[in-house]
XYZ file of C-alpha atoms in Angstrom:
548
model
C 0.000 0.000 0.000
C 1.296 3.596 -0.791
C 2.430 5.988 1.999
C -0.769 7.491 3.359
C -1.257 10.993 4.320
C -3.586 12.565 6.651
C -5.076 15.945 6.184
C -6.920 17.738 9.125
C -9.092 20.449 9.000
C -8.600 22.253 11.958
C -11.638 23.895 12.527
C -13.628 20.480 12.491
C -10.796 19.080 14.914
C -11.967 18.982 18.532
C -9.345 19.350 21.254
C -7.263 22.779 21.523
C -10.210 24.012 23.266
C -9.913 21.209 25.523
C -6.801 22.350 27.171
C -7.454 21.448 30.851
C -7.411 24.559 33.433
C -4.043 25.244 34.902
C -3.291 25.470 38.581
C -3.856 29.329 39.868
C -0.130 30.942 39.970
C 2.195 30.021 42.565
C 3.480 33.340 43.553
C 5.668 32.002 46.494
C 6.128 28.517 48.259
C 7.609 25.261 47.248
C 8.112 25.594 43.552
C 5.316 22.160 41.864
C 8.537 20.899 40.429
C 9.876 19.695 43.895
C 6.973 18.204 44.384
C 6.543 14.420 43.495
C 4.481 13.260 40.994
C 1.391 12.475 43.172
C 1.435 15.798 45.037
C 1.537 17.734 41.504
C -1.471 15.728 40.285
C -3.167 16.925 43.402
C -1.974 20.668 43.012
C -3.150 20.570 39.296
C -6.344 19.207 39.637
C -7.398 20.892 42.935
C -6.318 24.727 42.816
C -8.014 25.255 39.470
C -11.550 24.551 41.314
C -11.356 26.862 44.106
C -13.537 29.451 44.439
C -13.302 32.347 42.099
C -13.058 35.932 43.649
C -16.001 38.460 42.935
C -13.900 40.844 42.835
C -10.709 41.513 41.080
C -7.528 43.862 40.988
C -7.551 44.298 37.213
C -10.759 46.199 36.802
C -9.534 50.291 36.321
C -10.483 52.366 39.414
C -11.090 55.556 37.256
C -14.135 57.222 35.602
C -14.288 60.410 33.006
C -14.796 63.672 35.097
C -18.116 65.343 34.575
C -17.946 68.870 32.734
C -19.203 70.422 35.967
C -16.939 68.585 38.138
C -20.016 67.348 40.859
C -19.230 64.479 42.624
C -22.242 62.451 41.791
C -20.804 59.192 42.769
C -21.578 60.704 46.418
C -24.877 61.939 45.696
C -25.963 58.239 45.695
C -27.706 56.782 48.556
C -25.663 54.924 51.242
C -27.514 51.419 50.276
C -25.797 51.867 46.638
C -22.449 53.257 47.920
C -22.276 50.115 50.647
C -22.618 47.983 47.260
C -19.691 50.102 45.493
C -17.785 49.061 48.276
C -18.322 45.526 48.424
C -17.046 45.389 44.940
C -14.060 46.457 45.532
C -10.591 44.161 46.545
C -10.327 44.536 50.467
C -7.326 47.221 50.500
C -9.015 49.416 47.815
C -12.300 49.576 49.243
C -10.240 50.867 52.798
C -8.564 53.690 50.918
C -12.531 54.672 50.570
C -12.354 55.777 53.924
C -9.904 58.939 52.640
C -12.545 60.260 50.386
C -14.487 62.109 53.081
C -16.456 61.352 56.440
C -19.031 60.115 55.089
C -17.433 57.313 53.205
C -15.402 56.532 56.453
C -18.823 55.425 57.703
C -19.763 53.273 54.540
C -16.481 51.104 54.431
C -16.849 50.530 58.227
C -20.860 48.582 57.395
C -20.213 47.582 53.831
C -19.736 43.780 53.654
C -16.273 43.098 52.302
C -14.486 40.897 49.875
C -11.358 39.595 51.486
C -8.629 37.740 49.565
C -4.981 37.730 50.394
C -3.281 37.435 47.172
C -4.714 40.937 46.506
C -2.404 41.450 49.187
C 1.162 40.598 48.046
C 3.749 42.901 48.421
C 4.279 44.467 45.108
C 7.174 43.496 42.997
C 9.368 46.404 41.523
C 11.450 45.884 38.428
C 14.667 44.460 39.020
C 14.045 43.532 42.864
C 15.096 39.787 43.953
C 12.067 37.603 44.506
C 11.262 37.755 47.917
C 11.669 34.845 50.353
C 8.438 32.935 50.403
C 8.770 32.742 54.384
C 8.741 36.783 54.120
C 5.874 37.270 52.074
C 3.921 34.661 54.076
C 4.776 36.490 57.209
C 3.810 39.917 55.607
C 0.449 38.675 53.879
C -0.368 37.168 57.022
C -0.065 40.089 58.808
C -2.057 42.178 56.539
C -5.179 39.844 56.884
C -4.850 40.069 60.793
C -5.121 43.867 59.996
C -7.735 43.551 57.811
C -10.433 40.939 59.887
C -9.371 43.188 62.873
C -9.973 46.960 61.729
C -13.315 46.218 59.622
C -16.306 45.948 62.260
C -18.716 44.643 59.482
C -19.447 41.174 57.762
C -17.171 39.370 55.141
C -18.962 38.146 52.211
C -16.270 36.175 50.809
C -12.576 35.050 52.078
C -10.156 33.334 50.399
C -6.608 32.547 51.994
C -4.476 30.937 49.705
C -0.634 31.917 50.074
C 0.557 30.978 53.586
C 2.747 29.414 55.048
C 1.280 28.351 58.617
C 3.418 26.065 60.876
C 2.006 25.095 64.356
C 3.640 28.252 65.718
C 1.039 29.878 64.058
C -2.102 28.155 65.663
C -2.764 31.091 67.615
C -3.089 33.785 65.060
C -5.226 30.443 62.965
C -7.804 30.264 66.059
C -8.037 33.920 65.862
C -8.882 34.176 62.076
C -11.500 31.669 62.546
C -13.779 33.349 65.501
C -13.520 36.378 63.206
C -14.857 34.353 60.587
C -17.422 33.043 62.798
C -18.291 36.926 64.108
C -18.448 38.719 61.157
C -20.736 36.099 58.933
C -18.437 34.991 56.568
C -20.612 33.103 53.946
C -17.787 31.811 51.267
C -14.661 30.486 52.657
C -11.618 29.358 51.013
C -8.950 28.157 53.160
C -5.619 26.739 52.136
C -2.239 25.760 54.000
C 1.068 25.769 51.766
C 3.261 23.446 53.763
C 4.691 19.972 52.154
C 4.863 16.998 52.517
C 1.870 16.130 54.083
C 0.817 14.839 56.888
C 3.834 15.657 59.056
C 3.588 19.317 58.548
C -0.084 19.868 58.582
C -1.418 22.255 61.128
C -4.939 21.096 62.680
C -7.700 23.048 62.396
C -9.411 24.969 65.109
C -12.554 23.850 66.885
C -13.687 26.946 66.603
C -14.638 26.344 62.632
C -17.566 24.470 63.298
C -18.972 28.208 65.043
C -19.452 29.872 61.787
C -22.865 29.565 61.322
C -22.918 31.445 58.368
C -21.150 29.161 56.175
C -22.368 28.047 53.119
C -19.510 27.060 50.872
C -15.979 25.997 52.513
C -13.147 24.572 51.007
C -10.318 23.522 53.012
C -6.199 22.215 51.981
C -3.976 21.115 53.978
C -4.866 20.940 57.193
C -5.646 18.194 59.664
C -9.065 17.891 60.623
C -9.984 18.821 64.654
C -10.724 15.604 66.312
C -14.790 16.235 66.420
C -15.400 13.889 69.477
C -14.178 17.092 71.553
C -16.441 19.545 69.617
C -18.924 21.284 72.022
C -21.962 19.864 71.935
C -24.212 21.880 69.339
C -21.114 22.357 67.230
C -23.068 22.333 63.496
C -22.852 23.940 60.015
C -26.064 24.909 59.644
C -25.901 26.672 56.773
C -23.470 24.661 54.772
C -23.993 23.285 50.993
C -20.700 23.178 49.481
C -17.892 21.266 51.141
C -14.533 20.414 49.771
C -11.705 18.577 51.497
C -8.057 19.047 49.706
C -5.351 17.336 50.907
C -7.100 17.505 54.447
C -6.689 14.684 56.702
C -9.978 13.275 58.056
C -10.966 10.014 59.606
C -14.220 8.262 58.723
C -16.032 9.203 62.205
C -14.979 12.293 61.214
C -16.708 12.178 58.357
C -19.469 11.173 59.416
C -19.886 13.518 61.878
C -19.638 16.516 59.437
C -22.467 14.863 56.869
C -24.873 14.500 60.027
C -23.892 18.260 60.975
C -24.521 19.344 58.206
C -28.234 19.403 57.006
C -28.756 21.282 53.874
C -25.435 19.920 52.118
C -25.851 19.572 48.727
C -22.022 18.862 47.737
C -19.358 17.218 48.660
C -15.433 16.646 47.284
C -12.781 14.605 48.811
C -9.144 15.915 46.679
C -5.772 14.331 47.372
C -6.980 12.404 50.558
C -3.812 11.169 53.163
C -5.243 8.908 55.108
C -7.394 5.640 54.140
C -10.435 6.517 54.429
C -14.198 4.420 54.274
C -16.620 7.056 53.416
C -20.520 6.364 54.295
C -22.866 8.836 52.513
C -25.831 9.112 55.136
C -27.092 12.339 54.362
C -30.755 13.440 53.802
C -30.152 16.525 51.403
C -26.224 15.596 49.790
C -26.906 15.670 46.057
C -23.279 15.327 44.418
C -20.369 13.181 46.272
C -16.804 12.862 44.394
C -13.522 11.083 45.464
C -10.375 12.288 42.990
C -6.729 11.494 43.792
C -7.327 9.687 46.517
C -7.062 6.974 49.409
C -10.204 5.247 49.778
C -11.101 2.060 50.905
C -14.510 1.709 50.673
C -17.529 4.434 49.814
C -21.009 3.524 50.779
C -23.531 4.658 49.779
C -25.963 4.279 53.054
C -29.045 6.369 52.884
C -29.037 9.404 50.505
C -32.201 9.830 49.268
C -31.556 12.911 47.401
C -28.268 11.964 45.836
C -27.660 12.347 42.495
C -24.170 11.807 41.253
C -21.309 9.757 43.019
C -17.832 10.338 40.684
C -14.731 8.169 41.819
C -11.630 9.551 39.866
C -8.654 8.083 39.786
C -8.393 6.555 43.514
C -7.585 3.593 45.085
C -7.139 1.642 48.507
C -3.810 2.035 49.032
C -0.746 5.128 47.525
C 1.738 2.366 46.642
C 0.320 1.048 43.175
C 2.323 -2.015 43.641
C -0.141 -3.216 46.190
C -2.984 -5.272 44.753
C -6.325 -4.097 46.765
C -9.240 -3.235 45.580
C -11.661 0.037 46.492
C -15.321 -1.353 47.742
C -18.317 0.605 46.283
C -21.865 0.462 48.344
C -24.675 0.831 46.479
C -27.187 0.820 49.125
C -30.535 3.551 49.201
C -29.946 6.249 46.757
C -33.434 6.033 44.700
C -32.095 9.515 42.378
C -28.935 8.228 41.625
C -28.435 9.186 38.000
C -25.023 9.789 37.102
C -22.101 7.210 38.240
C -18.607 6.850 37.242
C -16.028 6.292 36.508
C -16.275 2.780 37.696
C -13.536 0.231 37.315
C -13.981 -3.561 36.519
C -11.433 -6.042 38.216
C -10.027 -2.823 40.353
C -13.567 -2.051 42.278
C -15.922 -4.080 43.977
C -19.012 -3.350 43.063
C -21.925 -4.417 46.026
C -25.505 -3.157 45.480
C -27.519 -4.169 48.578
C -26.005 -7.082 49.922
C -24.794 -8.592 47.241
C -20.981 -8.097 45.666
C -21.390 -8.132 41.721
C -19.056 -10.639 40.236
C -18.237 -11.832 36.670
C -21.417 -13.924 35.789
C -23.435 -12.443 38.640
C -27.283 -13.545 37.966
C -29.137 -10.459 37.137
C -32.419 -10.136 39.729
C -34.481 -6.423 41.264
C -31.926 -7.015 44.029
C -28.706 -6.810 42.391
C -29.696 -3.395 39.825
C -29.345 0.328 40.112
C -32.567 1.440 37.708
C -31.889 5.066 38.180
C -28.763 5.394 36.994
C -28.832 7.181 33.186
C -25.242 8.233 32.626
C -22.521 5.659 33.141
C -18.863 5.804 33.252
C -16.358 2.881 33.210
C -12.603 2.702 33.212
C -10.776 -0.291 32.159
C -7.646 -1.943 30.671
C -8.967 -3.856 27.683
C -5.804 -6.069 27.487
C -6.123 -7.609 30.767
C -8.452 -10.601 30.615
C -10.298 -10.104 34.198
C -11.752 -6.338 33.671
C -13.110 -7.338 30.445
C -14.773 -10.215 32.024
C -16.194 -8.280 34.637
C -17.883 -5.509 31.950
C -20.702 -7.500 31.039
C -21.710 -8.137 34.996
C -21.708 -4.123 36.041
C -23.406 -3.298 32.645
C -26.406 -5.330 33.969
C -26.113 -3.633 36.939
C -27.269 0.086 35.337
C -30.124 -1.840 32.849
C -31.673 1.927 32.198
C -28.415 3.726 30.769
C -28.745 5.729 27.923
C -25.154 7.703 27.429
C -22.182 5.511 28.443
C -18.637 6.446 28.375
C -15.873 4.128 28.575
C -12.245 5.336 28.942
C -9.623 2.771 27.770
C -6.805 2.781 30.242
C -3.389 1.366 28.327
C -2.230 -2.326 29.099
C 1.325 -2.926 29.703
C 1.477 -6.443 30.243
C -1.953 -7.690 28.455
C -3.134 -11.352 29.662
C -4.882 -12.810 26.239
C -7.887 -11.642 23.650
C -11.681 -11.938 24.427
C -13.290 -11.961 20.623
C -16.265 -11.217 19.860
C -17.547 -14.530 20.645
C -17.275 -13.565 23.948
C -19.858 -11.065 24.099
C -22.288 -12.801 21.883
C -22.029 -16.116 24.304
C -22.744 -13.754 27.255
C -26.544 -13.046 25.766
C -28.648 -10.010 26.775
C -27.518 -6.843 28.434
C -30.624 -4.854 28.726
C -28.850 -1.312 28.519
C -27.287 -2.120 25.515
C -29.798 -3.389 23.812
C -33.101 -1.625 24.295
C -31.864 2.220 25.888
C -27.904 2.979 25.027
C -28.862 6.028 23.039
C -24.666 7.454 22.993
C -21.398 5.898 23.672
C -17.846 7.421 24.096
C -14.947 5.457 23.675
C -11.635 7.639 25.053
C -8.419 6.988 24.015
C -8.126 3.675 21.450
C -5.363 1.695 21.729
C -6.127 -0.414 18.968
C -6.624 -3.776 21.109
C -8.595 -6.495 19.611
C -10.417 -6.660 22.970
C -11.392 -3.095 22.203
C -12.692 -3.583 18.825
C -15.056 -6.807 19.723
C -16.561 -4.872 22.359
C -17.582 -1.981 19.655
C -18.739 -4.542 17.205
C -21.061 -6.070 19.497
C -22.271 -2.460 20.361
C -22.854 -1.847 16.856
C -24.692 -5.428 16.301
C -27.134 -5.076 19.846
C -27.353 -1.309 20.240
C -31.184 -1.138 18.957
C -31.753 2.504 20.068
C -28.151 3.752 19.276
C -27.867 7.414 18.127
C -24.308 7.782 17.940
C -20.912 5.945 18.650
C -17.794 8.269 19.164
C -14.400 6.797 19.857
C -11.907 9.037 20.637
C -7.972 9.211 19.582
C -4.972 10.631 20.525
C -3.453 13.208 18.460
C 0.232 12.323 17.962
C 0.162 8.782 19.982
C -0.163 6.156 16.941
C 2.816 5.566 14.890
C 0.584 4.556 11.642
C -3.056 6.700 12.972
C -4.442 6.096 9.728
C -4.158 2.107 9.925
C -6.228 2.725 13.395
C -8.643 4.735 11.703
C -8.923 2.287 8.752
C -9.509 -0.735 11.024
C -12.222 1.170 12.932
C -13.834 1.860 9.680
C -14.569 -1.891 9.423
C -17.639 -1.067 12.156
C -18.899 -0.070 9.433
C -19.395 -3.319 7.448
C -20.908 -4.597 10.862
C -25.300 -5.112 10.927
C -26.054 -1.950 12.951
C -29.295 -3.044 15.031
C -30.152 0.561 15.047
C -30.686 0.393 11.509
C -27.228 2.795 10.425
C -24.084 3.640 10.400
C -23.220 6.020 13.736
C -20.098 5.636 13.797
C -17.811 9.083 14.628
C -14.252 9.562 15.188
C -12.930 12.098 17.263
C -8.889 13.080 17.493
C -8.234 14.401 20.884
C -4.803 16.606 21.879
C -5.164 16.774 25.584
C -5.410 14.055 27.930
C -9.391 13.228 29.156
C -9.318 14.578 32.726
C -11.843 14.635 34.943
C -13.231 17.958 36.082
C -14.544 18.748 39.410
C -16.087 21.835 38.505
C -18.111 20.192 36.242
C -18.878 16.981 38.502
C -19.867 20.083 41.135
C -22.252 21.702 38.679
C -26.087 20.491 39.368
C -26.580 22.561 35.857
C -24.025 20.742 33.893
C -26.328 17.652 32.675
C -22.582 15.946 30.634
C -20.446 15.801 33.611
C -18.230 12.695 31.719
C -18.652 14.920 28.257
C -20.726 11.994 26.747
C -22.981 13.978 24.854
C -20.994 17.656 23.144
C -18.577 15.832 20.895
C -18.771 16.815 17.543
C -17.598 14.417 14.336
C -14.075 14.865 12.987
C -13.547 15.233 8.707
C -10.321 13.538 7.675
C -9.189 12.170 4.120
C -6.271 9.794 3.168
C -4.161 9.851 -0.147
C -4.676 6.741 -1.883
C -2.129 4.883 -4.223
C -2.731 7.169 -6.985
C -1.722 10.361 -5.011
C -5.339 11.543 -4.663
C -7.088 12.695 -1.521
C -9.823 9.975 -0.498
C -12.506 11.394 1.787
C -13.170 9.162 4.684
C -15.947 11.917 5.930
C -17.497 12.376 8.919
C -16.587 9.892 11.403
């Protein structure tokens, strides 16, 4: 066969605007490089989703003078002013103060914004960098200042940039009962000390006093033991809680779900310790695990929940160590989004039964709300496969299912097509499996029998999208080509819906987007859109292979 050549049209290729968020600049600490590699996953995947600032330092402070030079900004009533305030970063709506008496009075009741990277020292051209110890001391200073001279409330805090050893568990406690006494709603806070655990500072007991919490999201700290919290201790206004490198036992846990009692979401990032989470909650809606230690997470009574996402953890940090993470399917009637599940890695109990391969399907042993699946897999290795077919019974109602192909170093044999044709019926499949997305092809035969009998059982099927890597396949077109055989299989949804998709960036999983209650395509199963690509042939000309 003649040398093949690909051309792309760029503007039909998805994946530059796929480039993954990257962590929010490091202005001073332990540079991510120093890091090791498990610790920089954690940093890149958790300081993107923190809590944006209302306010910024960007926006221009300065307005065109009126031709009859009246202030009318002050003519305004002291309800608007208060607002013009609030929108301001901390240290910019002070300086208000200067303007006259009366806007001494405002900045004193106006609610603030308080974040202390609108605090660092200024750099001046051609000055060393600072010493990161320096610039935590003087930003930590500076919010002292701040949470001490304002008398009003605190909309929105975000510490981010220090350095706090346990010398510095005084000035923490401190910080916190201000939080508690001036109504902070929106709190970010965030400890810069590695490694973790043996530097981690413990959190005051005095945290679980701000009632006026509603979303908190805490790294690097040690949890306060809460079998010595004062009795009443409660979050009673809390719905968003995220947990970032924070070290927390289950009774812990458990403790903070039953305190809190609107709670709509929950995120475990980067956990350090092994932890079994039980979901007993009556309003938690959204529960993830990323990056992290988990032994078991059980779901106990949830009646409200909606989506459990379990990225990329495991039972135990060393991945030399074969155990598996246990996942407890027990009352969670909403449950519509799950993933990404792994075959031969997790255990998989609904009720009281632990799904294995050729697990008898029965009303006791299914998850019928469940709409949007997720699975992750190695395709080479015999035992996943072999356990596919038993957790796709499991979810017999799921209508978008997206399957990420994890890469096999040491495969363990083939499973052909005859494999999934002896293993009969899989409801999903067959009668609701509207959209599947296959991420990152490898090429594996394993991989290609499980499409075909997709294609060949799929009776509802609207579309089939598997997904490449840009710049991983020595020959991509040969991959291509053989995927292009789907097409000569007997589609039971009557035609072809095949698509092909090349992909730059690596598929990541996004916690913003597991977070968002709005965002119906958490996993991205539904927003791809086809890829146009043409070959030359033998005689030099270009070939369309169209719309994949």
């Amino acid at each position: 066969m003649a040398r093949q050549t690909v051309r792309f049209y760029p503007q039909l290729i998805r994946g530059a605007e796929e480039d993954p968020r990257m962590p929010a600049e490091m202005r001073h600490g332990l540079a991510r490089e120093t890091l090791d590699p498990h610790k920089n996953l954690v940093l890149n995947f958790f300081y993107p989703f923190l809590l944006e600032s209302p306010v910024s330092t960007a926006a221009p402070l300065s307005c065109a003078a009126a031709e009859d030079s009246v202030d009318r900004v002050s003519l305004l009533p002291d309800n608007l002013l208060r607002r013009v305030v609030s929108r301001l970063p901390a240290k910019d709506g002070a300086r208000t103060a200067a303007l006259s008496s009366r806007w001494r009075h405002l900045w004193r009741s106006a609610p603030l914004v308080l974040v202390d990277t609108h605090l660092l020292p200024a750099k001046r051209a051609g000055a060393r960098p600072a010493r990161a110890g320096a610039v935590s001391r003087a930003v930590t200073a500076a919010v002292s200042a701040v949470l001490e001279a304002h008398p009003g409330s605190f909309s929105f805090v975000s510490l981010t940039c220090n350095f706090m050893g346990r010398a510095d568990r005084a000035v923490l406690a401190r910080w916190v009962q201000l939080f508690a006494t001036k109504g902070v709603s929106d709190l970010v806070l965030v400890n810069r000390p590695w490694p973790l655990p043996h530097s981690a500072v413990c959190l005051p007991v005095a945290l679980f006093s701000c009632a006026s919490l509603r979303r908190l999201y805490l790294g690097a700290w040690v949890f306060p033991d809460t079998a010595t919290l004062p009795r009443g201790a409660a979050f009673p206004s809390l719905r968003e809680l995220v947990l970032g490198c924070v070290i927390v036992t289950d009774k812990d846990l458990d403790f903070v779900l039953a305190a809190s009692p609107v709670l709509e979401i929950l995120a475990v990032v980067g956990n350090q310790t092994q932890l079994h989470a039980r979901l007993a909650s009556q309003s938690l809606r959204c529960a993830q695990f990323c990056v992290s230690t988990v032994e078991e997470v059980a779901v106990v009574d949830a009646p409200r929940l909606e989506r459990l996402f379990i990225w990329c953890s495991s039972s135990h940090d060393q991945p030399s160590k074969k155990a598996s993470t246990r996942v407890k399917i027990g009352r969670a009637p909403h449950l519509r989004l799950l993933g990404y599940l792994r075959p031969g890695v997790h255990i998989l109990q609904i009720g009281n039964t632990t799904i294995n391969a050729g697990t008898k399907v029965s009303p006791s042993t299914i998850v019928p709300s469940v709409q949007m699946l997720a699975l992750s897999l190695q395709f080479g290795i015999r035992n996943e496969v072999k356990m596919l077919p038993s957790f796709l019974r499991c979810f017999p109602n799921v209508e978008a299912l997206c399957i990420k192909s994890e890469e096999t170093l040491e495969p363990t044999g083939n499973i052909r097509l005859k494999f999934w044709q002896d293993n009969g019926l899989i409801e999903c499949i067959r009668s609701r499996l509207k959209s599947i997305v296959f991420r990152e092809y490898h090429g594996h035969e394993n991989e290609f029998a499980f499409l075909m009998f997709i294609a060949e059982n799929a009776q509802v099927l609207e579309r089939m999208v598997v997904e490449l890597k840009l710049g991983k396949y020595a020959a991509p077109m040969e991959i291509a080509i053989k995927l292009k055989a789907l097409e000569s299989a007997k589609w039971a949804s009557g035609s072809i819906k095949l698509q092909l998709t090349f992909s730059k960036f690596p598929s990541a999983w996004s916690l913003a987007k597991g977070s968002d209650l709005s965002c119906d395509d958490p996993f991205l199963c539904l927003c791809y859109m086809p890829t146009y690509f043409s070959v030359r042939d033998s005689s030099g000309q270009f070939q369309p292979l169209g719309y994949l």
